[in-house]
mmCIF file of C-alpha atoms and ligand atoms in Angstrom:
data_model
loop_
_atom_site.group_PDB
_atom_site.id
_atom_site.type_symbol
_atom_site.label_atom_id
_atom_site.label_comp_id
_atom_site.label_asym_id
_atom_site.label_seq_id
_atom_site.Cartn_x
_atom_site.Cartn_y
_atom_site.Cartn_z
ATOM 1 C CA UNK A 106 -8.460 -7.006 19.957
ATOM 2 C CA UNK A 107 -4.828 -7.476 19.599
ATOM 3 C CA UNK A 108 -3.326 -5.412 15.808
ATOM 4 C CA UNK A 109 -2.591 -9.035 14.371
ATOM 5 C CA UNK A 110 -6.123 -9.822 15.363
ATOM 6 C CA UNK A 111 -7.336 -7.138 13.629
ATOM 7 C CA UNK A 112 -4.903 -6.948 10.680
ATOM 8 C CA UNK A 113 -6.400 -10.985 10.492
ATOM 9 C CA UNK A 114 -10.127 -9.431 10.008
ATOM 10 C CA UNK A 115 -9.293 -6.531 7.479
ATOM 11 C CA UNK A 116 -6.977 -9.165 5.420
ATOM 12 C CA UNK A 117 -10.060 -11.723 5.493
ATOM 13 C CA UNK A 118 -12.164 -9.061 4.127
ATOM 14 C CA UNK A 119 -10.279 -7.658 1.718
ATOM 15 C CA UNK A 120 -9.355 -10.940 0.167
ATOM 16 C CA UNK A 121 -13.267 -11.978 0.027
ATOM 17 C CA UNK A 122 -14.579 -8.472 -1.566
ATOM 18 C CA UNK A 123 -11.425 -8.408 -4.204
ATOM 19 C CA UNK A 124 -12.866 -11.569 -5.964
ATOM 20 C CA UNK A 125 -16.454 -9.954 -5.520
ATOM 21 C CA UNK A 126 -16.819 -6.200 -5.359
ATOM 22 C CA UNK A 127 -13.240 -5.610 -6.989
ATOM 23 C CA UNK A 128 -14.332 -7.749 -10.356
ATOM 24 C CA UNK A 129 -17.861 -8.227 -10.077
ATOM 25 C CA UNK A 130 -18.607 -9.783 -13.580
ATOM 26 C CA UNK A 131 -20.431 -7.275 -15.908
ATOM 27 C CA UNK A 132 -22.043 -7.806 -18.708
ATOM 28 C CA UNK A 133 -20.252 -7.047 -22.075
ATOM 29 C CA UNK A 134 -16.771 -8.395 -20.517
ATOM 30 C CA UNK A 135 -15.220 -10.892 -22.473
ATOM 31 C CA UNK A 136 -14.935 -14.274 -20.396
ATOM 32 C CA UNK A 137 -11.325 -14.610 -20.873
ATOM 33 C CA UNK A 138 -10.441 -11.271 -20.309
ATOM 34 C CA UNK A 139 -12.054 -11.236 -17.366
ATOM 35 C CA UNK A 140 -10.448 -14.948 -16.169
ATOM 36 C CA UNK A 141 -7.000 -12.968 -16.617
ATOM 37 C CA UNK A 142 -8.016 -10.246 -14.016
ATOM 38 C CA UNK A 143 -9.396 -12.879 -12.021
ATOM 39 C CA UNK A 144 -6.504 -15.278 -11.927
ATOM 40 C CA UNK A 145 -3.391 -12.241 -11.138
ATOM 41 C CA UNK A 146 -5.771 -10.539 -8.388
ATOM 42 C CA UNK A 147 -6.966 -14.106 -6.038
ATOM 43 C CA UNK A 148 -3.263 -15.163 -6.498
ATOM 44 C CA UNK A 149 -2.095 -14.439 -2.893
ATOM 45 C CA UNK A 150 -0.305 -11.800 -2.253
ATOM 46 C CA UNK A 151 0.079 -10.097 1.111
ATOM 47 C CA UNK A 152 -2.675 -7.076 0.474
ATOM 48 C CA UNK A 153 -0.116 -4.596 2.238
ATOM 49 C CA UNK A 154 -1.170 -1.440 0.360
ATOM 50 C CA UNK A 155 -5.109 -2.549 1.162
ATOM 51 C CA UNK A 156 -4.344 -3.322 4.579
ATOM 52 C CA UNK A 157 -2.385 0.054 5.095
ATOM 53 C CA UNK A 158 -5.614 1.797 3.777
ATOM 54 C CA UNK A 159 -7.679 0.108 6.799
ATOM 55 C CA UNK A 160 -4.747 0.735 9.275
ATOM 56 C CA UNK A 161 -4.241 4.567 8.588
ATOM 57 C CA UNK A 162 -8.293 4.865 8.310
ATOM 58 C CA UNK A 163 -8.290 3.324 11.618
ATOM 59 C CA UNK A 164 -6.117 6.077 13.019
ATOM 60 C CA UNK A 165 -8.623 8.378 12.555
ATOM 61 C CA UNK A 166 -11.914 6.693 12.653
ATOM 62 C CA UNK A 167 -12.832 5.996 9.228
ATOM 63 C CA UNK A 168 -16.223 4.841 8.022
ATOM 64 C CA UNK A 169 -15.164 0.986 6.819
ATOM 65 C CA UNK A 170 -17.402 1.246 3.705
ATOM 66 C CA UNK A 171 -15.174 3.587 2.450
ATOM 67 C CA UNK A 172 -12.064 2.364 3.198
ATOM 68 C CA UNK A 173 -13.329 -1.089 1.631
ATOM 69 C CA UNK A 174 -13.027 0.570 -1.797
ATOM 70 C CA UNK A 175 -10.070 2.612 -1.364
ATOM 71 C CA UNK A 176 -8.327 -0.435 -0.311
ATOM 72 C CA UNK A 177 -9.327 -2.766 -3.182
ATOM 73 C CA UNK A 178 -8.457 0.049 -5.551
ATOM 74 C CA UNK A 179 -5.161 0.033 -4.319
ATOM 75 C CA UNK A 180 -4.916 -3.505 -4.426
ATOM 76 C CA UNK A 181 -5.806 -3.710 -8.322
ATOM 77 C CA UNK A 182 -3.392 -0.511 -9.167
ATOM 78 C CA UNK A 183 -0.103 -2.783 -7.628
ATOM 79 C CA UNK A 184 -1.583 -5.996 -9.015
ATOM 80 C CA UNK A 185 -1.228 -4.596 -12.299
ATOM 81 C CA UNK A 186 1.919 -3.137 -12.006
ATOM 82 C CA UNK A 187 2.924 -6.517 -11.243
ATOM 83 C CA UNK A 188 1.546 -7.957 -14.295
ATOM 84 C CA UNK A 189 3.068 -5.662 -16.487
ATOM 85 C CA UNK A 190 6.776 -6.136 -14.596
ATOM 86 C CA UNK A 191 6.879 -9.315 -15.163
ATOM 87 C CA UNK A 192 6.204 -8.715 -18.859
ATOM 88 C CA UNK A 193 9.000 -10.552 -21.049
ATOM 89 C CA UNK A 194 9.897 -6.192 -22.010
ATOM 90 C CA UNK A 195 10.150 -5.611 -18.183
ATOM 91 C CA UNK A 196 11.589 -7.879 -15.540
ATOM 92 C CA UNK A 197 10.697 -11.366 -17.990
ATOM 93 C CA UNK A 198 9.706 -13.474 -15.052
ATOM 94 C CA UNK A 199 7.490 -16.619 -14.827
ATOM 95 C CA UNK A 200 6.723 -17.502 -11.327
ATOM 96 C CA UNK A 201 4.885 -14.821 -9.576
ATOM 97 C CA UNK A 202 2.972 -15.272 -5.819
ATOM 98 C CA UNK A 203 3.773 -18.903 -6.113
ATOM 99 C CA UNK A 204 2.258 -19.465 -10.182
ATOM 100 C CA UNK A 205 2.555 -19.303 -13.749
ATOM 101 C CA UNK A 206 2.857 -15.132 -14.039
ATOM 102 C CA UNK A 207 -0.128 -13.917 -15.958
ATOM 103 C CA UNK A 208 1.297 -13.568 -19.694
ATOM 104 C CA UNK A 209 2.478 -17.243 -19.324
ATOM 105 C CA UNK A 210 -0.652 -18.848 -17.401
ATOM 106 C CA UNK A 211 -2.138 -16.923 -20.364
ATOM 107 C CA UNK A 212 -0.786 -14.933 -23.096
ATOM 108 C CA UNK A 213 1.165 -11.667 -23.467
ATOM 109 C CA UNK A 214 -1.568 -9.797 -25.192
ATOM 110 C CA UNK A 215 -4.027 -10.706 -22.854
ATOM 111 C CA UNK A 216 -1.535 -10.503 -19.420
ATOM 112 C CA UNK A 217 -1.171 -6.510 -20.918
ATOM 113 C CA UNK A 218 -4.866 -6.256 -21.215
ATOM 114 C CA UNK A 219 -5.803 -7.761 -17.636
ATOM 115 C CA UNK A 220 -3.369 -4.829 -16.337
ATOM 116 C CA UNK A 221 -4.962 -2.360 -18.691
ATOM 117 C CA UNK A 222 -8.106 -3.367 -17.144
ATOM 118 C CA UNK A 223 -7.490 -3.792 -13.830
ATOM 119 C CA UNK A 224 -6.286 0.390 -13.763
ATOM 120 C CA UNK A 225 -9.786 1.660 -15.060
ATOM 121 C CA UNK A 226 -11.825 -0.631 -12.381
ATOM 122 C CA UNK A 227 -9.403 0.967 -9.744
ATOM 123 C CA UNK A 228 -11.153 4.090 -10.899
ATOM 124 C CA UNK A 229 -14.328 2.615 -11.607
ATOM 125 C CA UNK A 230 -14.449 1.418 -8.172
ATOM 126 C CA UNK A 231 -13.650 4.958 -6.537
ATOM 127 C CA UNK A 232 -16.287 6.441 -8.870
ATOM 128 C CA UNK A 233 -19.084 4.528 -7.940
ATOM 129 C CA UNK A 234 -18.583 3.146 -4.667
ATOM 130 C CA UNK A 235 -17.101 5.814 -2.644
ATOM 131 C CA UNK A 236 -19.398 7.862 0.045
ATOM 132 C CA UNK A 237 -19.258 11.107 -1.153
ATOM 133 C CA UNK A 238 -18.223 12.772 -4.207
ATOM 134 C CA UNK A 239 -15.412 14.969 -3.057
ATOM 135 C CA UNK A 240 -13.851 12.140 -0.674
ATOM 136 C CA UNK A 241 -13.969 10.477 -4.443
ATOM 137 C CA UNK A 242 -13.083 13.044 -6.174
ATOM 138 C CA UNK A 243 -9.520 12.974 -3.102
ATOM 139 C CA UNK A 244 -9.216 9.142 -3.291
ATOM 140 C CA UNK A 245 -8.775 9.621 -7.557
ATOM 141 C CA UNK A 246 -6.455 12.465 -7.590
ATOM 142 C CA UNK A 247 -4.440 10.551 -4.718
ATOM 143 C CA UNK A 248 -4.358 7.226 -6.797
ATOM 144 C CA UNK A 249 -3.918 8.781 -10.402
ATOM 145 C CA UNK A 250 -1.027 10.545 -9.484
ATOM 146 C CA UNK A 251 0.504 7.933 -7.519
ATOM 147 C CA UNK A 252 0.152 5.493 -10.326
ATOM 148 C CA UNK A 253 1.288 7.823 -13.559
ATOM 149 C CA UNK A 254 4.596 9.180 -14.401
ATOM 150 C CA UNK A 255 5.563 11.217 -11.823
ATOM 151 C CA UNK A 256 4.636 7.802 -9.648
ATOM 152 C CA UNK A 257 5.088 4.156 -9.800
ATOM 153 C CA UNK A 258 5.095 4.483 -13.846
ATOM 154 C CA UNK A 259 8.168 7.093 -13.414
ATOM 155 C CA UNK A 260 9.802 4.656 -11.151
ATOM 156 C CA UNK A 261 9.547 1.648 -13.516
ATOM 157 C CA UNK A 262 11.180 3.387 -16.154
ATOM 158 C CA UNK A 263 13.627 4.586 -14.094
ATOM 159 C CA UNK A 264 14.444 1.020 -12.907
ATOM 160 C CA UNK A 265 14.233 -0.269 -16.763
ATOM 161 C CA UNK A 266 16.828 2.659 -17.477
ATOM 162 C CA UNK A 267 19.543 2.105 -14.925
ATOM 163 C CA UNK A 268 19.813 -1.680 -15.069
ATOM 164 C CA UNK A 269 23.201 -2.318 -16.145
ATOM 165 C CA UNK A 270 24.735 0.500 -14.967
ATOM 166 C CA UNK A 271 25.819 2.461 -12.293
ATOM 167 C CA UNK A 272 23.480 4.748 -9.737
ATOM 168 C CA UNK A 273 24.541 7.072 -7.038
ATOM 169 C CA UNK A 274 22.597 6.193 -3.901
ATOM 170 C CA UNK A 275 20.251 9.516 -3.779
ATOM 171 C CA UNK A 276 19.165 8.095 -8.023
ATOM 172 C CA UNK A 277 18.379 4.855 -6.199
ATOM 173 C CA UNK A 278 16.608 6.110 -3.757
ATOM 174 C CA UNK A 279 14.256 8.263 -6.061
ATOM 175 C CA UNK A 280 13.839 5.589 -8.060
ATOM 176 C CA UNK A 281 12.775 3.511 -5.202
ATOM 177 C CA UNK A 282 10.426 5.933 -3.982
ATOM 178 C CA UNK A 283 8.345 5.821 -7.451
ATOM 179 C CA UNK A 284 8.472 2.763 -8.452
ATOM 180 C CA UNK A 285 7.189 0.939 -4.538
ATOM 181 C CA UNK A 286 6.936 4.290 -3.016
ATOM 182 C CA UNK A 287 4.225 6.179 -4.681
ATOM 183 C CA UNK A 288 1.977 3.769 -4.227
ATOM 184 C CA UNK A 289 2.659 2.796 -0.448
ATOM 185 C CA UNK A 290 2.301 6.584 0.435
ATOM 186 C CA UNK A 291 -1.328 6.552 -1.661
ATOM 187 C CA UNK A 292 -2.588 3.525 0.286
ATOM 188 C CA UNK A 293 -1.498 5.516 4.026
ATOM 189 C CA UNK A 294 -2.821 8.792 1.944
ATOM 190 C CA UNK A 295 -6.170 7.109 1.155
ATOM 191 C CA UNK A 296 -6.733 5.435 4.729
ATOM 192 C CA UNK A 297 -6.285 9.165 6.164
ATOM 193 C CA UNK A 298 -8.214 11.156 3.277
ATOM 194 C CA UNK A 299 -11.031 8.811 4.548
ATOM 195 C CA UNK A 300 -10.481 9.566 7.997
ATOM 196 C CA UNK A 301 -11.152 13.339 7.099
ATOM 197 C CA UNK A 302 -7.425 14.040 8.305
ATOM 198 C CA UNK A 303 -6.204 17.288 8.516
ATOM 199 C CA UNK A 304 -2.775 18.751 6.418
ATOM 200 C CA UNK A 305 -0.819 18.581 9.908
ATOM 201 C CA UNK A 306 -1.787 14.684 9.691
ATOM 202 C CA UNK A 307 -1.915 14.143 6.300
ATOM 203 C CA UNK A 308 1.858 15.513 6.371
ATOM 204 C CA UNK A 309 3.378 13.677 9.466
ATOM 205 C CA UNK A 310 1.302 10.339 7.902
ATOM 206 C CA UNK A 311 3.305 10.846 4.543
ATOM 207 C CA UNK A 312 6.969 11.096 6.204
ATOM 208 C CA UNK A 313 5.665 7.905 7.586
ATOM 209 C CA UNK A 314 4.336 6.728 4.792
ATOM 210 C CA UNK A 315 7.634 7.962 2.928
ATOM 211 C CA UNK A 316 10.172 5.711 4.641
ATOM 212 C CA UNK A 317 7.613 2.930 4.576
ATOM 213 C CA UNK A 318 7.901 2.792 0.788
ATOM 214 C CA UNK A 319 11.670 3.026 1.000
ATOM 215 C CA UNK A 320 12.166 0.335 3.170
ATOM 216 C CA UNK A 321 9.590 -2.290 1.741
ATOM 217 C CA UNK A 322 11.781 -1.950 -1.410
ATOM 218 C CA UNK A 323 15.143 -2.565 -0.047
ATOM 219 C CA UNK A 324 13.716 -5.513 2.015
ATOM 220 C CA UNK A 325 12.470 -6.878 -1.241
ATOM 221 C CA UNK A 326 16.476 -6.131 -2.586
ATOM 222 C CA UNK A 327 17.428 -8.049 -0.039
ATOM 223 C CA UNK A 328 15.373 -10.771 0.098
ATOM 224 C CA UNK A 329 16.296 -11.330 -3.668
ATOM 225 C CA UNK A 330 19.661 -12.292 -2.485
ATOM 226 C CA UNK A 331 18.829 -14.361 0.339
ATOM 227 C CA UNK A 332 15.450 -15.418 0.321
ATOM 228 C CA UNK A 333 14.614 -18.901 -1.718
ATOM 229 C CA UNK A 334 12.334 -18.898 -4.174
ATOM 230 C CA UNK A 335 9.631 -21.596 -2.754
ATOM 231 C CA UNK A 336 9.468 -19.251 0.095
ATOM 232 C CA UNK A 337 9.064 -15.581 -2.010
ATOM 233 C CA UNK A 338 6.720 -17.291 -4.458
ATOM 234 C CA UNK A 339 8.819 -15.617 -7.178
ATOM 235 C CA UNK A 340 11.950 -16.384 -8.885
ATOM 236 C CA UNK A 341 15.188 -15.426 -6.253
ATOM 237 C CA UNK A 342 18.915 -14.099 -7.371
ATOM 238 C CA UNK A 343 17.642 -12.517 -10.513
ATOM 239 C CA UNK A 344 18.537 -8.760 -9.435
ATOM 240 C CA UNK A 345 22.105 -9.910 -9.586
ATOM 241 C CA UNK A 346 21.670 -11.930 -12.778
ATOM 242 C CA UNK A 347 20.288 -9.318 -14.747
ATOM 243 C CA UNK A 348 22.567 -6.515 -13.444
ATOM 244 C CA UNK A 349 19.401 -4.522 -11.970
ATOM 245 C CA UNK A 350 20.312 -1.630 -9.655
ATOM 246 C CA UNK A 351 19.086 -2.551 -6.163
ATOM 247 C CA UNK A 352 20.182 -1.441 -2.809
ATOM 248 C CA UNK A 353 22.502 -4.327 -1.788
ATOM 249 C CA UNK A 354 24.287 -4.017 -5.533
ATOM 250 C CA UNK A 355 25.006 -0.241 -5.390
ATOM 251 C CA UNK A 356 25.970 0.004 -1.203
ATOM 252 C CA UNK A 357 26.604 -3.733 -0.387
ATOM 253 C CA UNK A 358 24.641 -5.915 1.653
ATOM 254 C CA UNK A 359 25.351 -4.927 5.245
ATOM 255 C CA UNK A 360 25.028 -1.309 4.248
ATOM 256 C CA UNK A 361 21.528 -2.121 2.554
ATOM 257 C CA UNK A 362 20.631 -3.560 6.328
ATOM 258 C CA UNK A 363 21.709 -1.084 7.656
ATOM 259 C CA UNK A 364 19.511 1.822 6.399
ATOM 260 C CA UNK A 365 16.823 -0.382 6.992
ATOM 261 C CA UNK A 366 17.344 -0.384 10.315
ATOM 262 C CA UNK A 367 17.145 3.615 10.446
ATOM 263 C CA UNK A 368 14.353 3.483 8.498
ATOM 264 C CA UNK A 369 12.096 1.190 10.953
ATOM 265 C CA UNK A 370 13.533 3.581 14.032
ATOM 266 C CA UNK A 371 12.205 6.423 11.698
ATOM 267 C CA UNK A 372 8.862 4.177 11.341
ATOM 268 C CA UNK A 373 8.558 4.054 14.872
ATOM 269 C CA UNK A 374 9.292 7.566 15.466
ATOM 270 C CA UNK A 375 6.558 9.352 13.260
ATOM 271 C CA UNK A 376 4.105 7.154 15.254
ATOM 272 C CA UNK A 377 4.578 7.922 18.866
ATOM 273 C CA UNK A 378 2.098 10.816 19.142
ATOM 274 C CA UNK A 379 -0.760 8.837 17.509
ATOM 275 C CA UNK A 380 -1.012 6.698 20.579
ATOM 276 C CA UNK A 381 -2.572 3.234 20.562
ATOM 277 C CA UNK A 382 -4.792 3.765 17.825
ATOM 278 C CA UNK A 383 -1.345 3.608 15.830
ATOM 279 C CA UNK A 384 -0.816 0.141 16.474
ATOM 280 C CA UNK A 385 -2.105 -1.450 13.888
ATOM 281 C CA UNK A 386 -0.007 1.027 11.439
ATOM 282 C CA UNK A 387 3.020 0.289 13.213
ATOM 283 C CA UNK A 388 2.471 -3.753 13.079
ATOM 284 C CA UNK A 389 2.175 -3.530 9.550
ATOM 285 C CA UNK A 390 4.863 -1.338 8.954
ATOM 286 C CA UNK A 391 7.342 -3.960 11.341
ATOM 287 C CA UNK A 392 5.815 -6.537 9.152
ATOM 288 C CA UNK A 393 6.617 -4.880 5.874
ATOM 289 C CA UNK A 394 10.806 -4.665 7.063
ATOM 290 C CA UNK A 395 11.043 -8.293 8.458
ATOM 291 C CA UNK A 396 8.930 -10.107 6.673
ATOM 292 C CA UNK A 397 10.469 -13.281 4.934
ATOM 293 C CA UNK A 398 8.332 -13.225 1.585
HETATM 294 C C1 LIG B 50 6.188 -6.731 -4.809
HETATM 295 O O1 LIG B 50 5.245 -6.225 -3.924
HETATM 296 C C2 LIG B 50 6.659 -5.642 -5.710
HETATM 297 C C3 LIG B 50 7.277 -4.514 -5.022
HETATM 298 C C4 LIG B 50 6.835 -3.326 -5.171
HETATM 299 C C5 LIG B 50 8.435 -4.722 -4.193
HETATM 300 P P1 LIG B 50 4.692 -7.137 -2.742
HETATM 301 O O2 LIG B 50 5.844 -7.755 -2.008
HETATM 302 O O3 LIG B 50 3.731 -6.347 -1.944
HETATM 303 O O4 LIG B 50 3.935 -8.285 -3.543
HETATM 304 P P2 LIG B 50 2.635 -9.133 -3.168
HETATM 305 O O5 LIG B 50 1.469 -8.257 -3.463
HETATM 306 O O6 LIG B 50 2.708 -9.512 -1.714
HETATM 307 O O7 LIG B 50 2.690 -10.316 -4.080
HETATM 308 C C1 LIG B 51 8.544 -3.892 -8.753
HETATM 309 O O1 LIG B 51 9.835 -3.962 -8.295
HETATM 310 C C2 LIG B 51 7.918 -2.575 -8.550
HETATM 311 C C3 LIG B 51 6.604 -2.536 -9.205
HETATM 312 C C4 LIG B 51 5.932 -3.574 -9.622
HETATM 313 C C5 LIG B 51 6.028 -1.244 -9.416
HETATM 314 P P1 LIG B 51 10.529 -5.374 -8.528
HETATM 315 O O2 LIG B 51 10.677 -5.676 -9.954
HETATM 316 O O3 LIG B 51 11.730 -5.464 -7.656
HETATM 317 O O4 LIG B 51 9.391 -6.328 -7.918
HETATM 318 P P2 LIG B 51 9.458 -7.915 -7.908
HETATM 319 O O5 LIG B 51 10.728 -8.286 -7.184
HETATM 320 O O6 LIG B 51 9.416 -8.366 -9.331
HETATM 321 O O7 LIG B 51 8.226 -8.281 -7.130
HETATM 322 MG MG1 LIG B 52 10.891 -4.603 -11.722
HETATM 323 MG MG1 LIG B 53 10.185 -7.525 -10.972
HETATM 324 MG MG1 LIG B 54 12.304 -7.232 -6.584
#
């Protein structure tokens, strides 16, 4: 099976067992809160973090089951950071994955709430659906931490923080490795804890994993500035407009290319001694620097 074969059969399952599994109606859960969650999670979306779960799992063998439910917690952890950056007090933006973002197709209070929501199933999910408890136990601490303040919550505030004004480089780069980082280095993190790796791998996975998170966010810098937005599915040249510290603003475009560039070679790099069973990982990770939306 060729990787975009199999990238094709992880995405096709992760996409059916997010609007089942992920937010299986229970009872006790108001309608329209639960129409919120629905709406921001089976909006599209390219499932990157969830697929990197299955490829790193892959790596080393993982049961499936398992990586199931680490991926679709990943999946509702970035969804709602989504929902809350698009929040009129964050980024204030109204077309997100090609609709209406969540506090507009809905309403503020309950666009906050869906995110609220969407974090505890995350954990939920983990709790109850994962193999064994210490692999749980692993997949939480991973996630939690990822998520909080010294994660993609850090990161956001961070980004909030310097808009408007000037960053050195290293700043930016910190900042970019909360805010899109953390949570690219859980989903590789959670595909290996299932795959029982060891430290050795767990390490050499997160310097992957590392310049993965980097990279995705300067491609999304980038695309701000030259992408459209029919083709993003979210509102283009609005980095620039609302004087947010990116990449391309604080080195200049070519630069910003540039270091993207060393960063796939770096990509590439941490792979070789995996062998074929990285190829999947290293699709995804191509995909993730080139892609177009
Ligand atoms: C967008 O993430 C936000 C960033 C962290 C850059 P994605 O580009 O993965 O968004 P979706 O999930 O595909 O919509
Ligand atoms: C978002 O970064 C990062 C998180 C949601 C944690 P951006 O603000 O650049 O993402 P987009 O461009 O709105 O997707
Ligand atoms: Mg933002
Ligand atoms: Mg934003
Ligand atoms: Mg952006």
């Amino acid at each position: 099976m060729t990787s975009e074969a199999r990238i094709q059969h992880w995405r096709a399952q992760i996409e059916q067992h997010l609007s089942t599994t992920a937010l299986a109606p229970q009872p006790g859960i108001p309608q329209t809160l639960q129409a919120a969650m629905h709406y921001a999670v089976t909006g599209g979306g390219k499932r990157i973090r969830p697929l990197l779960v299955y490829a790193s799992g892959y790596l080393l063998n993982a049961e499936e089951d398992n990586l199931l439910i680490a991926a679709l917690a990943v999946e509702l952890i970035h969804t709602y950071s989504l929902i809350h950056d698009d929040l009129p007090a964050m980024d204030n933006d109204d077309l997100r994955r090609g609709r209406a973002t969540t506090h507009i197709a809905f309403d503020e209070a309950s666009a906050i709430l869906a995110g609220d929501a969407l974090h505890s199933r995350a954990f939920e999910l983990l709790t109850t659906h994962i193999s064994a408890p210490t692999l749980a136990l692993a997949c939480i601490q991973t996630l939690s931490t990822a998520a909080g303040a010294g994660g993609m919550c850090g990161g956001q505030i961070l980004d909030m923080h310097a808009t408007g004004k000037h960053q050195s480089v290293n700043a930016l780069e910190q900042m970019h490795q909360l805010k899109t980082g953390a949570l690219i280095r859980a989903a590789v993190r959670l595909g290996a804890l299932c795959g029982q790796a060891d430290t050795a791998t767990l390490e050499q996975l997160d310097r992957f994993a590392n310049a993965l998170g980097l990279a995705f966010q300067i491609r999304d810098d980038i695309l701000d500035i030259e992408s459209s937005t029919a083709e993003l599915g979210k509102t283009t040249g609005k980095d620039s407009a609302f004087h947010k510290s990116t990449f391309p603003s604080v080195l200049g475009l070519l630069p910003a290319k540039t270091r993207l560039q060393q960063l796939a070679q770096i990509l590439q790099n941490e792979l070789v001694s995996f062998g074929p069973r990285a190829e999947p990982l290293n699709y995804l990770a191509q995909l993730a620097i080139l892609r177009n939306h």
